[in-house]
Amino acid sequence: MKFLGIDLGTTNTVIAALGMGGCRILLNNDSKEHTRSAVTYYDNEPLVGDITENYWRVAPRDTITSIKRLMGRAISDYEVQEIIENKYYYYDIVKPSDGTSDSLRVVMGEKEYSPEDISALILKKVKEDAEMRLGEEVTHAVITVPAYFSDKQKLATREAGLKAGLTVMKLLEEPTAAAMAHSIDSDTEGVKTILVFDMGGGTLDISVLMMAAGTFAPLNLEGDMWLGGDTFDQLIIDYLLKQIENNHGVDCRSDISSMIDLKKEARRAKESLSSAHSTPIILNTAFCKPDGEMGMLNVNEKFSRKQFEEMIQPYVAKAVALVKKAVSGAHMELDEIDYVLMVGGSTIIPLVQQEMEKLFGKEKILHSVHPMNSVAIGAAILAGSLGGIYCDACDTFHDNLIAENCSNPNCGKLLQGIKPIVVCPHCEYKNDKSNTLCRSCEKPLITPPDENPAPRPYGIQAVGDSFITFINKNDYYPTPEAERQYQVFKTHHDEQRLISLPVYSGEDPDKASNNEKMGEAFAVLPQCPKDTKVLVKLWLNKDGIFELSARMENGHELNPIMLRGDYNQKLRDKIVSLLDTIEGIKDKEQLSIINEIKENMLDDINNRVYNAAESRISKIEQLLESIDVQESSDAGAALSDKGNRLCNYVEFIITRYGWLIGKTNVYEFKDMMSNYYAAQNDMERSKIIDDIDKKIDEIIEKDQMLWFFLNSFSNIFFVIQPTNPIAAANLQREFEMIEEGVRHENQQVFEK
């Protein structure tokens, strides 16, 4: 049985394994080191890897690329909405039919897939390729993740591995993996400080680590989850679109086939300019004009490295600023960094290398391992060191992690103890973990850190959108038991049966909603009065994924359910709405019957018997249809209608004008809407509706441009269109041009 190291990348996936006296990259079935991280659905089957390039133009809406950027994301995320609005990808990104806006799905072959479903197909393909190369089954793997990945993104990666048929031994931070790979060839002694600059296809990670005798200790992390090769590709695409429009009078944005050709050419040009000073941009493609007629697009122009560097300069400058911030956050100066590791395909770009050399000096930049291979090699080193059981009775080694009895025919005893080992990446000798040098080749053993720093704070949203912090940035995880402290929350009203604890992660210490929502803990409470105390613990496990426990003040343990935008969260929302409706029942006999079913339903939820809970919900809904509800339910229905209409209006504002009102307001609106849908009664809902109304008025009053857009939109669609649709259509086109002009900071367009 072999254990793999897998670098699951935005653009490419790489696999490695210990074997044949060292650690090596495994070629895929196409005899390539890198497998394209893409899936296409064609002729009723999914195709994975490099073959998708051949079908991308034929099936653009069924070809999924850059899925890593969507892992653990929500359809309501500002960045995801920007991707959808700007049509960066040609497949559909939708709200799940079996979940909520706290998650998302992509559509392939007219079927919804989660991002982890797509990643699982990629992992399954490279697993099978590895088995072909190794000639034996692969069941276990270490999968790498960006150090700046959030809790939800890490969890989604682990789930993808499980769906691919792999036991995920550990999620390893990419910078640490790269450092482990480089240390194979390192002859350095003493304590050294390493900065890992990891810029791949979708993300930028910067880590500062200390290394001594093959052991690593991460000191600080910085990063940008939306800065990488995809960003640079898009800059070239935008440039080419302008050139084509200016020189040929053609706008090919609406023709997907032409845009795919353009994307391929942009990516090729970017890669070429890493070794050449210029490259030709050649496009000969048929395209469909907006009026339906076909035309030919013939482009042949020279594109220089200088032009490319001018485009990406602001983004490289941003990366350099993050490097300085990372070093400063580790309480160090730039000249105290001993070595710099350049990891990821985007670090091959000359300007990126030049800027890093300016900061640290050329002599400190290490090039011993290829930037696109080092992460997978580091993961393979760790996979080898994790995989093994020694029999306590006879010291026989077993690489079968699920073995129950010793395989030694002279022993055969039950394997009760696990003796930790470290496999030497140089000679594969299996050493006791306490060793620092290999007992066979006497080279330094390489061991990963036992702890890693949290990339950002974690906490729970409390009343007033306050952020109750449990984990601070750079707190090490897994969180030691002694540091898992209870914090107190209270129930909001009498007989409250449910409690929701939204978990956020981010740098804003004051407002939870200004940070990224990681998930939500949901628990069924025993009947209790208002202000009953609920004690909550939150910590990070060995993979940096949050876990949570809760109990009542009297010691009664709750059994929180983790909600991450999936079916369970949709079910919770349904229950909250149902409990609110039950409050309006006036017939005491009927109320007694329904309350009995309700209590059983809550027990089912608490015991995770969701099918039974669904059945009881249906029974309650049937009973509610046949009985009278208090007249206040009419007022409740009117309030609900007003709230839903207001939330729809807010959704329109943040989707269409999020770029204008800013991320802070977008997140605040989203949080208000989330609170509205989670409100337990009409009083809470009414208060939130008033807050949303005030917030809209406040923003419009401060931003006259937004007032102009909203007022114009309203007049076109609700005043002009009903009586003169043609005039409305013409005005709409002009209006959209004005919007686009302002969006690109063309103030003159707006003034006209």
GROMACS .gro file of C-alpha atoms in nm, residues 219-370:
model
  152
  219LEU     CA    1   0.574   3.194   1.275
  220ASN     CA    2   0.331   3.402   1.069
  221LEU     CA    3   0.095   3.387   0.771
  222GLU     CA    4  -0.037   3.640   0.522
  223GLY     CA    5  -0.211   3.596   0.191
  224ASP     CA    6  -0.473   3.687  -0.065
  225MET     CA    7  -0.728   3.425  -0.164
  226TRP     CA    8  -0.798   3.595  -0.499
  227LEU     CA    9  -0.451   3.675  -0.633
  228GLY     CA   10  -0.277   3.435  -0.870
  229GLY     CA   11  -0.230   3.321  -1.228
  230ASP     CA   12  -0.603   3.345  -1.302
  231THR     CA   13  -0.586   3.716  -1.214
  232PHE     CA   14  -0.302   3.774  -1.462
  233ASP     CA   15  -0.481   3.575  -1.734
  234GLN     CA   16  -0.787   3.796  -1.693
  235LEU     CA   17  -0.578   4.113  -1.731
  236ILE     CA   18  -0.448   3.988  -2.068
  237ILE     CA   19  -0.800   3.890  -2.173
  238ASP     CA   20  -0.935   4.237  -2.089
  239TYR     CA   21  -0.649   4.396  -2.284
  240LEU     CA   22  -0.711   4.177  -2.589
  241LEU     CA   23  -1.084   4.250  -2.585
  242LYS     CA   24  -1.011   4.624  -2.598
  243GLN     CA   25  -0.760   4.578  -2.878
  244ILE     CA   26  -1.001   4.367  -3.081
  245GLU     CA   27  -1.280   4.619  -3.032
  246ASN     CA   28  -1.057   4.916  -3.122
  247ASN     CA   29  -0.880   4.757  -3.419
  248HIS     CA   30  -1.150   4.535  -3.563
  249GLY     CA   31  -1.473   4.691  -3.441
  250VAL     CA   32  -1.579   4.359  -3.291
  251ASP     CA   33  -1.712   4.283  -2.944
  252CYS     CA   34  -1.682   3.906  -2.899
  253ARG     CA   35  -1.773   3.891  -2.530
  254SER     CA   36  -2.107   3.729  -2.604
  255ASP     CA   37  -1.954   3.452  -2.817
  256ILE     CA   38  -1.835   3.184  -2.576
  257SER     CA   39  -1.629   2.987  -2.829
  258SER     CA   40  -1.427   3.296  -2.921
  259MET     CA   41  -1.379   3.384  -2.556
  260ILE     CA   42  -1.245   3.035  -2.484
  261ASP     CA   43  -0.996   3.071  -2.768
  262LEU     CA   44  -0.904   3.407  -2.618
  263LYS     CA   45  -0.856   3.257  -2.271
  264LYS     CA   46  -0.633   2.981  -2.406
  265GLU     CA   47  -0.424   3.233  -2.599
  266ALA     CA   48  -0.395   3.461  -2.295
  267ARG     CA   49  -0.273   3.173  -2.078
  268ARG     CA   50  -0.026   3.060  -2.345
  269ALA     CA   51   0.105   3.416  -2.386
  270LYS     CA   52   0.155   3.453  -2.010
  271GLU     CA   53   0.351   3.128  -1.993
  272SER     CA   54   0.560   3.217  -2.301
  273LEU     CA   55   0.662   3.553  -2.158
  274SER     CA   56   0.833   3.381  -1.865
  275SER     CA   57   1.112   3.282  -2.104
  276ALA     CA   58   1.066   3.515  -2.404
  277HIS     CA   59   1.062   3.896  -2.426
  278SER     CA   60   0.769   3.894  -2.666
  279THR     CA   61   0.515   3.653  -2.810
  280PRO     CA   62   0.269   3.669  -3.099
  281ILE     CA   63  -0.102   3.677  -3.019
  282ILE     CA   64  -0.271   3.480  -3.295
  283LEU     CA   65  -0.645   3.423  -3.318
  284ASN     CA   66  -0.829   3.284  -3.617
  285THR     CA   67  -1.175   3.204  -3.498
  286ALA     CA   68  -1.534   3.218  -3.616
  287PHE     CA   69  -1.768   3.406  -3.389
  288CYS     CA   70  -2.136   3.482  -3.366
  289LYS     CA   71  -2.228   3.850  -3.375
  290PRO     CA   72  -2.497   3.989  -3.143
  291ASP     CA   73  -2.738   4.005  -3.439
  292GLY     CA   74  -2.690   3.632  -3.503
  293GLU     CA   75  -2.468   3.659  -3.811
  294MET     CA   76  -2.139   3.469  -3.827
  295GLY     CA   77  -1.806   3.644  -3.875
  296MET     CA   78  -1.434   3.571  -3.872
  297LEU     CA   79  -1.196   3.716  -3.618
  298ASN     CA   80  -0.835   3.729  -3.735
  299VAL     CA   81  -0.585   3.873  -3.488
  300ASN     CA   82  -0.208   3.867  -3.524
  301GLU     CA   83  -0.017   4.109  -3.306
  302LYS     CA   84   0.296   4.121  -3.095
  303PHE     CA   85   0.261   4.119  -2.717
  304SER     CA   86   0.568   4.208  -2.513
  305ARG     CA   87   0.685   4.121  -2.167
  306LYS     CA   88   0.702   4.495  -2.096
  307GLN     CA   89   0.329   4.532  -2.171
  308PHE     CA   90   0.251   4.234  -1.950
  309GLU     CA   91   0.460   4.365  -1.664
  310GLU     CA   92   0.290   4.705  -1.678
  311MET     CA   93  -0.046   4.527  -1.645
  312ILE     CA   94   0.049   4.314  -1.346
  313GLN     CA   95   0.267   4.570  -1.165
  314PRO     CA   96  -0.006   4.684  -0.919
  315TYR     CA   97  -0.080   4.323  -0.825
  316VAL     CA   98   0.286   4.233  -0.782
  317ALA     CA   99   0.324   4.547  -0.567
  318LYS     CA  100   0.033   4.423  -0.356
  319ALA     CA  101   0.210   4.088  -0.316
  320VAL     CA  102   0.532   4.262  -0.210
  321ALA     CA  103   0.339   4.463   0.051
  322LEU     CA  104   0.199   4.138   0.191
  323VAL     CA  105   0.552   3.993   0.209
  324LYS     CA  106   0.665   4.290   0.418
  325LYS     CA  107   0.357   4.254   0.637
  326ALA     CA  108   0.429   3.882   0.689
  327VAL     CA  109   0.788   3.947   0.797
  328SER     CA  110   0.684   4.232   1.024
  329GLY     CA  111   0.409   4.015   1.175
  330ALA     CA  112   0.675   3.757   1.264
  331HIS     CA  113   0.858   4.039   1.452
  332MET     CA  114   1.152   4.026   1.213
  333GLU     CA  115   1.334   4.246   0.963
  334LEU     CA  116   1.374   4.157   0.596
  335ASP     CA  117   1.749   4.098   0.634
  336GLU     CA  118   1.683   3.838   0.905
  337ILE     CA  119   1.528   3.600   0.649
  338ASP     CA  120   1.788   3.335   0.559
  339TYR     CA  121   1.616   3.173   0.260
  340VAL     CA  122   1.324   3.247   0.028
  341LEU     CA  123   1.135   2.965  -0.143
  342MET     CA  124   0.943   3.050  -0.459
  343VAL     CA  125   0.651   2.811  -0.496
  344GLY     CA  126   0.372   2.787  -0.755
  345GLY     CA  127   0.357   2.843  -1.130
  346SER     CA  128   0.310   3.220  -1.107
  347THR     CA  129   0.647   3.265  -0.934
  348ILE     CA  130   0.815   3.177  -1.265
  349ILE     CA  131   0.704   3.519  -1.397
  350PRO     CA  132   1.026   3.729  -1.423
  351LEU     CA  133   0.879   4.043  -1.263
  352VAL     CA  134   0.773   3.843  -0.957
  353GLN     CA  135   1.123   3.698  -0.924
  354GLN     CA  136   1.286   4.039  -0.975
  355GLU     CA  137   1.079   4.205  -0.703
  356MET     CA  138   1.158   3.927  -0.456
  357GLU     CA  139   1.529   3.952  -0.540
  358LYS     CA  140   1.514   4.329  -0.474
  359LEU     CA  141   1.370   4.260  -0.129
  360PHE     CA  142   1.600   3.980  -0.016
  361GLY     CA  143   1.893   3.955  -0.258
  362LYS     CA  144   1.936   3.701  -0.535
  363GLU     CA  145   2.158   3.474  -0.325
  364LYS     CA  146   1.874   3.397  -0.080
  365ILE     CA  147   1.629   3.272  -0.343
  366LEU     CA  148   1.640   2.890  -0.358
  367HIS     CA  149   1.579   2.704  -0.686
  368SER     CA  150   1.667   2.345  -0.594
  369VAL     CA  151   1.313   2.213  -0.654
  370HIS     CA  152   1.079   2.309  -0.939
   0.00000   0.00000   0.00000
